[in-house]
Short mmCIF file of C-alpha atoms in Angstrom, two decimals:
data_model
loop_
_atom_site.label_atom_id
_atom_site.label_comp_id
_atom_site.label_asym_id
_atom_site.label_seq_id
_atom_site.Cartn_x
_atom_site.Cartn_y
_atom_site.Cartn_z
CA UNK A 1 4.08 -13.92 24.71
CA UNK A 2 4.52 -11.07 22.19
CA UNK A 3 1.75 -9.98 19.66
CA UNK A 4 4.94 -10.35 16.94
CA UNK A 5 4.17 -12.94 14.72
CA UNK A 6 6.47 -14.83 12.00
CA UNK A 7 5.69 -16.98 9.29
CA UNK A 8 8.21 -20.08 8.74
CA UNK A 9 7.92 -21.25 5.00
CA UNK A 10 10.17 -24.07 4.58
CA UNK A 11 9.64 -28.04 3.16
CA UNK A 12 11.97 -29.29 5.37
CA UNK A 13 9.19 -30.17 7.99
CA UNK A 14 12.24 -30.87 10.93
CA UNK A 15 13.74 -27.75 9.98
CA UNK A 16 10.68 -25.73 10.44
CA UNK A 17 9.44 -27.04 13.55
CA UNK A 18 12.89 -26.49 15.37
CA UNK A 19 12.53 -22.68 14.02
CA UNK A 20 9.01 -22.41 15.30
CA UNK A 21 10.01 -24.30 18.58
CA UNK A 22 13.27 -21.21 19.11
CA UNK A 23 11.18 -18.36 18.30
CA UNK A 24 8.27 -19.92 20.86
CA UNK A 25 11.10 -19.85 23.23
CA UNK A 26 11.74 -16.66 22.75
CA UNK A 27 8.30 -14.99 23.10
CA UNK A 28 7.51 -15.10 19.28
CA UNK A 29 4.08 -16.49 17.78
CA UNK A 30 4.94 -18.51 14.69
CA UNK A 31 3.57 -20.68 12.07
CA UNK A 32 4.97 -23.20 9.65
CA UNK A 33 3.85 -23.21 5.52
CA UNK A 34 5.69 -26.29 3.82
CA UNK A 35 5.42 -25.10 0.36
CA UNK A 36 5.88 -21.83 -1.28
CA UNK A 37 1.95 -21.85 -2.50
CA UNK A 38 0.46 -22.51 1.02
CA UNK A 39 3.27 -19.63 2.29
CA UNK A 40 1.92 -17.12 0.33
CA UNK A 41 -2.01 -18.26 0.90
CA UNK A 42 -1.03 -18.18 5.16
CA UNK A 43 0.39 -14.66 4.49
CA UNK A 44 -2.57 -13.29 3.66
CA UNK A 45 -4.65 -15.65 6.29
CA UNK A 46 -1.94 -15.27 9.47
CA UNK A 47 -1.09 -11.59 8.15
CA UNK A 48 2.61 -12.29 9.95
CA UNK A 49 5.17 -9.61 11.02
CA UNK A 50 7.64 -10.83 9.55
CA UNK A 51 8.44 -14.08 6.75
CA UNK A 52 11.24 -16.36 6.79
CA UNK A 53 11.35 -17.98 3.74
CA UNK A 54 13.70 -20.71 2.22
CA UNK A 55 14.84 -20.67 -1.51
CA UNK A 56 14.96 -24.11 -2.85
CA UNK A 57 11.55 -25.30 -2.96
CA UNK A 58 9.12 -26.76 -5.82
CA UNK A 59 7.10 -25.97 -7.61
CA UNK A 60 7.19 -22.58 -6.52
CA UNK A 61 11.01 -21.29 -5.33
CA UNK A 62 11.30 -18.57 -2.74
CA UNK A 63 11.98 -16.18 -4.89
CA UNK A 64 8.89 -16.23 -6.65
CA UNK A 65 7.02 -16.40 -3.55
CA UNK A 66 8.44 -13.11 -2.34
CA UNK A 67 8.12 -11.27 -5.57
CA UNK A 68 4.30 -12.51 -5.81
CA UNK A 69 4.02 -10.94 -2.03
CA UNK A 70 6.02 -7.66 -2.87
CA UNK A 71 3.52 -6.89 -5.56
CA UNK A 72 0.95 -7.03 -3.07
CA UNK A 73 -0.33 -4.17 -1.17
CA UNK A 74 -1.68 -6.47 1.63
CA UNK A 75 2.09 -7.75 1.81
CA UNK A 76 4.37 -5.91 0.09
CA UNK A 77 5.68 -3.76 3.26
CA UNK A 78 6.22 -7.30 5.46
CA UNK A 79 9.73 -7.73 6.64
CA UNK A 80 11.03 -11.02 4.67
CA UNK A 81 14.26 -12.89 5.34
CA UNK A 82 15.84 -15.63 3.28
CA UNK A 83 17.36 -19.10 4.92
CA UNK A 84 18.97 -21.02 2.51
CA UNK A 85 21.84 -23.25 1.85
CA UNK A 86 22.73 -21.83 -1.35
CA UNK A 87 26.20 -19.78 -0.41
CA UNK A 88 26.95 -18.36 -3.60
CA UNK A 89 27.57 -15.10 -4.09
CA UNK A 90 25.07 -14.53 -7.24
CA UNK A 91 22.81 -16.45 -5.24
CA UNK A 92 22.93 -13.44 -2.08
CA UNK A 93 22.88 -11.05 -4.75
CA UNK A 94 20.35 -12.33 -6.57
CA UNK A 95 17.94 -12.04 -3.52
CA UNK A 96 19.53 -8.69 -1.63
CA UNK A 97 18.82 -7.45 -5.62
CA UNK A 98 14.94 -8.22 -5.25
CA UNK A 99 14.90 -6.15 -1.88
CA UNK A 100 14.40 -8.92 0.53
CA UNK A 101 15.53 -7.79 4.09
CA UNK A 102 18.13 -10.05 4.91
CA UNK A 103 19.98 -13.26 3.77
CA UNK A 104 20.76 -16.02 6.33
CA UNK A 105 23.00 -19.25 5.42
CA UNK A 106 22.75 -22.63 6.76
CA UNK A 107 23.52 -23.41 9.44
CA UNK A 108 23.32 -20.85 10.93
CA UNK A 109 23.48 -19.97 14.84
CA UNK A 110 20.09 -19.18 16.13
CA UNK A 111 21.12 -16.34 17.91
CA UNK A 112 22.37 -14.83 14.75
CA UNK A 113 18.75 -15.19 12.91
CA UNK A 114 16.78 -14.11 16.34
CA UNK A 115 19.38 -11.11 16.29
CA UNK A 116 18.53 -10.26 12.83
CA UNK A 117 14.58 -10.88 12.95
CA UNK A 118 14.90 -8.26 16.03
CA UNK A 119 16.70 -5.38 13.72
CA UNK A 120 14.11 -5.80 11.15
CA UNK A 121 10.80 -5.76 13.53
CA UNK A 122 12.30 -2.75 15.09
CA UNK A 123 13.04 -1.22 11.81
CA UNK A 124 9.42 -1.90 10.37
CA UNK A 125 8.08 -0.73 13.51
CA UNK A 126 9.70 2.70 13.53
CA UNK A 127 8.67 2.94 9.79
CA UNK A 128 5.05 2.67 10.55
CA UNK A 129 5.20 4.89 13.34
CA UNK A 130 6.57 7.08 11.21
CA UNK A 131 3.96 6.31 8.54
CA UNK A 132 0.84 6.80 11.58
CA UNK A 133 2.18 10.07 12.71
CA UNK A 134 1.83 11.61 9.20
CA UNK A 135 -1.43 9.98 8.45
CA UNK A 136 -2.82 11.19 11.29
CA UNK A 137 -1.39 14.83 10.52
CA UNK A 138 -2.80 14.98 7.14
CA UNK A 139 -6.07 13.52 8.10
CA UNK A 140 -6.67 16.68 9.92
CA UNK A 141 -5.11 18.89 7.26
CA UNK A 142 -7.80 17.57 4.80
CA UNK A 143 -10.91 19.85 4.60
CA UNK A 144 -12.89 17.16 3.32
CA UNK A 145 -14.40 13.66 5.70
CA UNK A 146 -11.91 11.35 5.69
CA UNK A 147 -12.23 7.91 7.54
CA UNK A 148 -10.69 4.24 8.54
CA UNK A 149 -13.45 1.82 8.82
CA UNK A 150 -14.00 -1.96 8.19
CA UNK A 151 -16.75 -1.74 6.17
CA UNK A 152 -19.16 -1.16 9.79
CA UNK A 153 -17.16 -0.32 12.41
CA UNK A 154 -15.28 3.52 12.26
CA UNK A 155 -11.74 3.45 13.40
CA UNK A 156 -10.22 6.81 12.81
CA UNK A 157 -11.54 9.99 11.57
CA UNK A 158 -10.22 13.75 11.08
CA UNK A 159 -11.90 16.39 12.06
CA UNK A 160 -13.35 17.42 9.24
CA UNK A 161 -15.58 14.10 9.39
CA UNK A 162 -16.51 14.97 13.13
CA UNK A 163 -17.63 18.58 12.02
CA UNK A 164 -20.00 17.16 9.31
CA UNK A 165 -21.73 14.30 11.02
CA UNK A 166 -21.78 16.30 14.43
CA UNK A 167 -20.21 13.84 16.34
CA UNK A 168 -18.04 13.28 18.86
CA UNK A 169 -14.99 11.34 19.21
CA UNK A 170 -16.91 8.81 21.66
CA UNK A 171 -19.98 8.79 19.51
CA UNK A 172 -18.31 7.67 16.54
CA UNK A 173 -17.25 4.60 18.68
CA UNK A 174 -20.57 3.65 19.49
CA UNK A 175 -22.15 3.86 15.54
CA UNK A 176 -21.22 2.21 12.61
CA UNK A 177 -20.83 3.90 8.69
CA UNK A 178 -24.36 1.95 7.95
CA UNK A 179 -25.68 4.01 10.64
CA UNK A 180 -25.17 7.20 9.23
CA UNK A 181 -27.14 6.41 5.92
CA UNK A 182 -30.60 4.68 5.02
CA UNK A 183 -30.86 1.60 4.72
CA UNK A 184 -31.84 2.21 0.74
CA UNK A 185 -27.91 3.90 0.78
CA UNK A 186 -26.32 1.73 2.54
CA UNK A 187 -27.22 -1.36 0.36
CA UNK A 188 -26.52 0.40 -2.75
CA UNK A 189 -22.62 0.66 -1.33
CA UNK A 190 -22.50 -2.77 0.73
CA UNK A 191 -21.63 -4.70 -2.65
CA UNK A 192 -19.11 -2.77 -3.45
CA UNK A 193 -17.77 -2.39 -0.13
CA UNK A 194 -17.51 -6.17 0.11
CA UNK A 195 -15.58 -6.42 -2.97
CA UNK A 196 -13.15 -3.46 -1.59
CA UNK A 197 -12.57 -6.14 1.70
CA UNK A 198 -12.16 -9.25 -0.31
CA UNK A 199 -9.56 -7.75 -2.65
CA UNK A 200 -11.58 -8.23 -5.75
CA UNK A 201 -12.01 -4.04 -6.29
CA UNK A 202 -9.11 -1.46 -5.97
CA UNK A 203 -11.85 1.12 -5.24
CA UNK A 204 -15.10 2.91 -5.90
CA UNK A 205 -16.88 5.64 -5.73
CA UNK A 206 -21.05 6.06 -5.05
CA UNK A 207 -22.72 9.33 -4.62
CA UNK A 208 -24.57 9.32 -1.14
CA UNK A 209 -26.56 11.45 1.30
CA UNK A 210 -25.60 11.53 4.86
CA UNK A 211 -27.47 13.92 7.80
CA UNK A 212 -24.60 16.55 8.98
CA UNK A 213 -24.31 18.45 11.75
CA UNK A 214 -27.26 20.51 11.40
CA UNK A 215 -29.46 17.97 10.65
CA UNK A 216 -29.99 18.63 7.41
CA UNK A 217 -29.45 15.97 4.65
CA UNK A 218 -25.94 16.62 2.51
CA UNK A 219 -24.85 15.07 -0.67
CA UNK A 220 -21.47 13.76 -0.60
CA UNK A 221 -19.29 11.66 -3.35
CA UNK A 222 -18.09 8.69 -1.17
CA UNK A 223 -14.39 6.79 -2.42
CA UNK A 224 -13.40 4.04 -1.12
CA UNK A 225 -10.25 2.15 -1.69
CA UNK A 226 -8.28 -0.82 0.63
CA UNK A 227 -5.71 0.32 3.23
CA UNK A 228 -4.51 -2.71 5.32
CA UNK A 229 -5.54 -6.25 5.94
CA UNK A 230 -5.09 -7.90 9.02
CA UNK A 231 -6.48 -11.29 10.74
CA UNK A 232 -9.67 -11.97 9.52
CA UNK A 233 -10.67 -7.97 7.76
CA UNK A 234 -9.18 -5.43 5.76
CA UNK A 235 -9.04 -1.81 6.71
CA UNK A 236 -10.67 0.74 4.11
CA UNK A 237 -10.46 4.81 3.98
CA UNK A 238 -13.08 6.94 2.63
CA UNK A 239 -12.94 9.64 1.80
CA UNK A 240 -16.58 12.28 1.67
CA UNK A 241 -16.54 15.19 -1.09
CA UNK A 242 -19.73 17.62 -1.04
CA UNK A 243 -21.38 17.39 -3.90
CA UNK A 244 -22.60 21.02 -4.15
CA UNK A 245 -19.85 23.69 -2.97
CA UNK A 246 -21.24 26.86 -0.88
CA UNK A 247 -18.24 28.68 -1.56
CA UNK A 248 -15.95 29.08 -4.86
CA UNK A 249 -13.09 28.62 -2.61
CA UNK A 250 -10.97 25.20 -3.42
CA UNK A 251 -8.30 23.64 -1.27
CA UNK A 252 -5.05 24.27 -1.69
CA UNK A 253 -3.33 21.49 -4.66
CA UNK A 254 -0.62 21.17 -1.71
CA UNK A 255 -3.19 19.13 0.19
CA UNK A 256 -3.72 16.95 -2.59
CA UNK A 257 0.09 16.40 -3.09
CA UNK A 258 0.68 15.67 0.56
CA UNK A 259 -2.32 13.09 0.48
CA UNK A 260 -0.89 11.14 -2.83
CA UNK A 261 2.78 10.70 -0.76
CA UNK A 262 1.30 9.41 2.25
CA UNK A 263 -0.94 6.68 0.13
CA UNK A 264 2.47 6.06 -1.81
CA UNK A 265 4.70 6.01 1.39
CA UNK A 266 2.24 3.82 2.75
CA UNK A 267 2.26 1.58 0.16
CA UNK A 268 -1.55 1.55 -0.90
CA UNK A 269 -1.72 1.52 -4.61
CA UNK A 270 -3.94 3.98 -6.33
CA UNK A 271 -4.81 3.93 -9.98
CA UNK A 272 -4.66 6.97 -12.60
CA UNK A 273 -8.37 7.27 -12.98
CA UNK A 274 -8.51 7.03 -9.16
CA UNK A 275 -5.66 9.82 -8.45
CA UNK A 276 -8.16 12.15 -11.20
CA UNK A 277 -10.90 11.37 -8.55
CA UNK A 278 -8.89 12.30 -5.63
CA UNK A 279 -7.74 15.54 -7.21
CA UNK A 280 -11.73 16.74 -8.70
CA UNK A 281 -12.55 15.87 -4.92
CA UNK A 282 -9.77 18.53 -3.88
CA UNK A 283 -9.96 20.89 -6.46
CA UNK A 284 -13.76 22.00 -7.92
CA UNK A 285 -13.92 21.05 -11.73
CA UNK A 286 -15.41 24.21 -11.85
CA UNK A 287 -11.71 26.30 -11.50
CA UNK A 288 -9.66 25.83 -14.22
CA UNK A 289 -6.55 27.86 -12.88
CA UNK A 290 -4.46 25.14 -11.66
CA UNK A 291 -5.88 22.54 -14.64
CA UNK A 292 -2.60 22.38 -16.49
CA UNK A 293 -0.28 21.81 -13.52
CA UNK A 294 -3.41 19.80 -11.45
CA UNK A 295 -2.53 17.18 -14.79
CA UNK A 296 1.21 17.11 -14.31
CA UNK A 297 0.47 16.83 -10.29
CA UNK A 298 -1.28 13.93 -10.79
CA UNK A 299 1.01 12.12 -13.32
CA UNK A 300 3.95 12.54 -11.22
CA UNK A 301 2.52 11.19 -8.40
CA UNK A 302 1.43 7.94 -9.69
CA UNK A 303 4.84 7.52 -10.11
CA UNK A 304 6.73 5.54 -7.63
CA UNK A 305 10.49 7.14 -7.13
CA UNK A 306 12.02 4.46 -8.68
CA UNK A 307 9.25 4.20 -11.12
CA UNK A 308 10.29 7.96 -12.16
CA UNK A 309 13.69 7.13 -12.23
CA UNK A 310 13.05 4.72 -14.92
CA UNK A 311 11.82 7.09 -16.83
CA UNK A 312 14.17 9.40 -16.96
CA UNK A 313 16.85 7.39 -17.71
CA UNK A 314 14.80 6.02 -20.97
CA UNK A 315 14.08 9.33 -21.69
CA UNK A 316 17.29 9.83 -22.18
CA UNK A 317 17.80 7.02 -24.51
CA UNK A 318 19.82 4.60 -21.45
CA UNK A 319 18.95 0.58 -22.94
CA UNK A 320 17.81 -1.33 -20.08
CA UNK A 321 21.09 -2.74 -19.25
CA UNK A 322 22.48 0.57 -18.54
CA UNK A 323 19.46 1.54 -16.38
CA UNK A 324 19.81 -1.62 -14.55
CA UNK A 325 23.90 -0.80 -13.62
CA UNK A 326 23.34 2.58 -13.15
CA UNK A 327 20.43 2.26 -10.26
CA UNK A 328 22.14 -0.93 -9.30
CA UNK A 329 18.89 -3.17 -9.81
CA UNK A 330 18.11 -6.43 -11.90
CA UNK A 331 17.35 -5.81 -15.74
CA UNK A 332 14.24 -7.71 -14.72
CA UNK A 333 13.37 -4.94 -12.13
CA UNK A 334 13.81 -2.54 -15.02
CA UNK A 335 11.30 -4.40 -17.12
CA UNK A 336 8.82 -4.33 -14.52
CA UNK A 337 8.97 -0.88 -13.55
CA UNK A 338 8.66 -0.08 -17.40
CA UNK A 339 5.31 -2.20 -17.49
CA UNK A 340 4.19 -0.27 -14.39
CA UNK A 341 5.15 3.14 -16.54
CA UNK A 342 2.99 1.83 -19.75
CA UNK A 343 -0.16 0.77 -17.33
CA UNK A 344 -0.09 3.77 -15.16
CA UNK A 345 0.13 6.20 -19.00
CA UNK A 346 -1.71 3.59 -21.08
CA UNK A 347 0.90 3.56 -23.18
CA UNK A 348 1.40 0.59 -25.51
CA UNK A 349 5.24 0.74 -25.38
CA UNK A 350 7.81 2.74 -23.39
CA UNK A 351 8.65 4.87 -26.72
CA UNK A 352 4.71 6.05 -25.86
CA UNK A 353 5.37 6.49 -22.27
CA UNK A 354 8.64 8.73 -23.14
CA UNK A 355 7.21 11.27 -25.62
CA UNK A 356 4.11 11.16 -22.67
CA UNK A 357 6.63 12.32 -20.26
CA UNK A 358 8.03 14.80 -22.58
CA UNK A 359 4.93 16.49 -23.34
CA UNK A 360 3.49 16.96 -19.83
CA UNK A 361 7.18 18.07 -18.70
CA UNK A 362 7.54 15.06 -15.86
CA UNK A 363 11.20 14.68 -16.74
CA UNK A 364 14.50 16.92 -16.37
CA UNK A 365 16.94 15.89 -18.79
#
């Protein structure tokens, strides 16, 4: 049987069990939710591949299941497919408008829906390849310990965190993070941690001392933030910055930029104060060259793409409506990336976030 598994929320018990009975049959693992609040509790339990979901259900409707799931970074990037009965055009808008994968009317033929769950898996697969290949490749270009790990056990490193714990690739496989500090270190960061994995922190940082290569014990500044969760843990990176520099060299602000795309391509969500953490851990606080454009670097990558698209069109004066036609999304979707603008700026009102725009230059108009 495949290792592809799909999520069947529907309250139409007969309904569901025939679809989980087909995609048995065809090599798919599958469970049923029969209400749109136990669908989105199984999505984060089951962690599927990919959601079918139907519309018309109470309290909560499919379409506020899947926008409670797309603004989470645990589920956001999980192909999702409507079945419905509801044939109306506005209706397929409606949900093709919200950026839900696919749209499938009953009846429908079930070679049509196992023909479109195929495209999508595919799809989502070659996007996370995609995604892996360039993690990986700027893992290594980071001169600074970077690291995938469950809170014990070390799944992926870069080189840089090989060269200043002195081990080796096999090594790492046989230790765990807690066994690179004291025990007196290690439960100073386990709360934390443990908040990280149970989604109640977006991140943190803790000053540490680990034993490099040489033996000798190093301070670092440890961050932490959530990566991926799957069945039954979440994934974290962290990331080591020395404490003490030996040189007055600094990292290129390239590196930086390169690291902020993958996290947004990637879909992990990053706050301002944390992207100012990333970038000291980059760039020494000490060199004030780049301290103008290091400001500007961060701001705009905070920014989603649509996010900055947004703004620019309400920088130049566009009322919602207009921004809405124009980028061919719902004036709703306009609201919401307007709140993300005002959170990400602390601005109280988009007026605030436009003359913030304005005076770090993040907009050409």
């Amino acid at each position: 049987m495949s290792d592809k598994k799909i999520l069947i929320i529907e309250d139409d018990f007969a309904l569901s069990k025939t679809l989980r009975n087909v995609l048995m049959l065809n090599n798919y693992q599958a469970d049923i939710a029969s209400s749109g609040a136990e669908g989105i509790q199984k999505a984060y339990e089951y962690c599927p591949d990919l959601i079918l979901c139907d519309i018309n259900m109470k309290p909560i409707d499919g379409y506020q299941v899947f926008n409670i799931l797309k603004d989470s970074i645990l589920t956001s990037r999980i192909p999702f497919i409507f079945i419905t009965g509801r044939s109306e055009l506005n209706d397929i808008r409606m949900g093709l408008e919200l950026g839900v994968d696919d749209y499938i009317v009953k009846p429908f033929e079930n070679e049509d829906l196992l023909k479109s769950i195929k495209v999508r898996l595919d799809k989502y697969e070659k996007l996370v390849n995609i995604g892996k290949n360039n993690y990986k490749a700027l893992l290594n270009l980071s001169p600074y310990g970077v690291f995938v790990f469950d809170g014990e056990t070390i799944y992926e490193t870069n080189r840089a965190f090989l060269e200043v714990t002195g081990l080796s690739d096999s090594e790492v496989k046989n230790t765990t993070f807690e066994n690179l500090l004291t025990p007196k270190q290690y439960n100073k960061i386990e709360g934390p941690i443990l908040k990280c994995i149970n989604g109640l922190s977006d991140n943190f940082q803790e000053d540490i001392k680990i034993k490099n290569a040489d033996g000798d014990t190093e301070k670092f500044r440890l961050h932490v933030t959530p990566s991926q969760k799957y069945s039954g843990f979440t994934l974290l990176i962290g990331l080591l910055s020395p404490l003490e520099h030996k040189t007055e060299s600094t990292a290129p602000p390239v590196e930086y930029k390169k690291l902020v795309n993958i996290l947004e391509e990637e879909k992990i969500t990053i706050s301002g104060d944390l992207a100012h953490k990333l970038h000291k851990a980059f760039t020494p606080s000490q060199l004030k060259y780049h301290q103008d454009q290091s400001d500007v670097l961060v701001s705009k990558n905070i920014f989603s793409k649509r996010e900055q698209e947004v703004l620019t069109l309400s920088c130049k004066g566009l009322p919602i409506k207009m921004i809405a036609d124009q980028l061919n999304i719902s004036d709703r979707t306009v609201e919401k990336h307007r709140a993300n603008l005002m959170e990400k700026t602390g601005a109280k009102n988009i007026v605030e976030v436009i003359i913030y725009a304005l005076k770090n230059d993040l907009v050409d108009i």
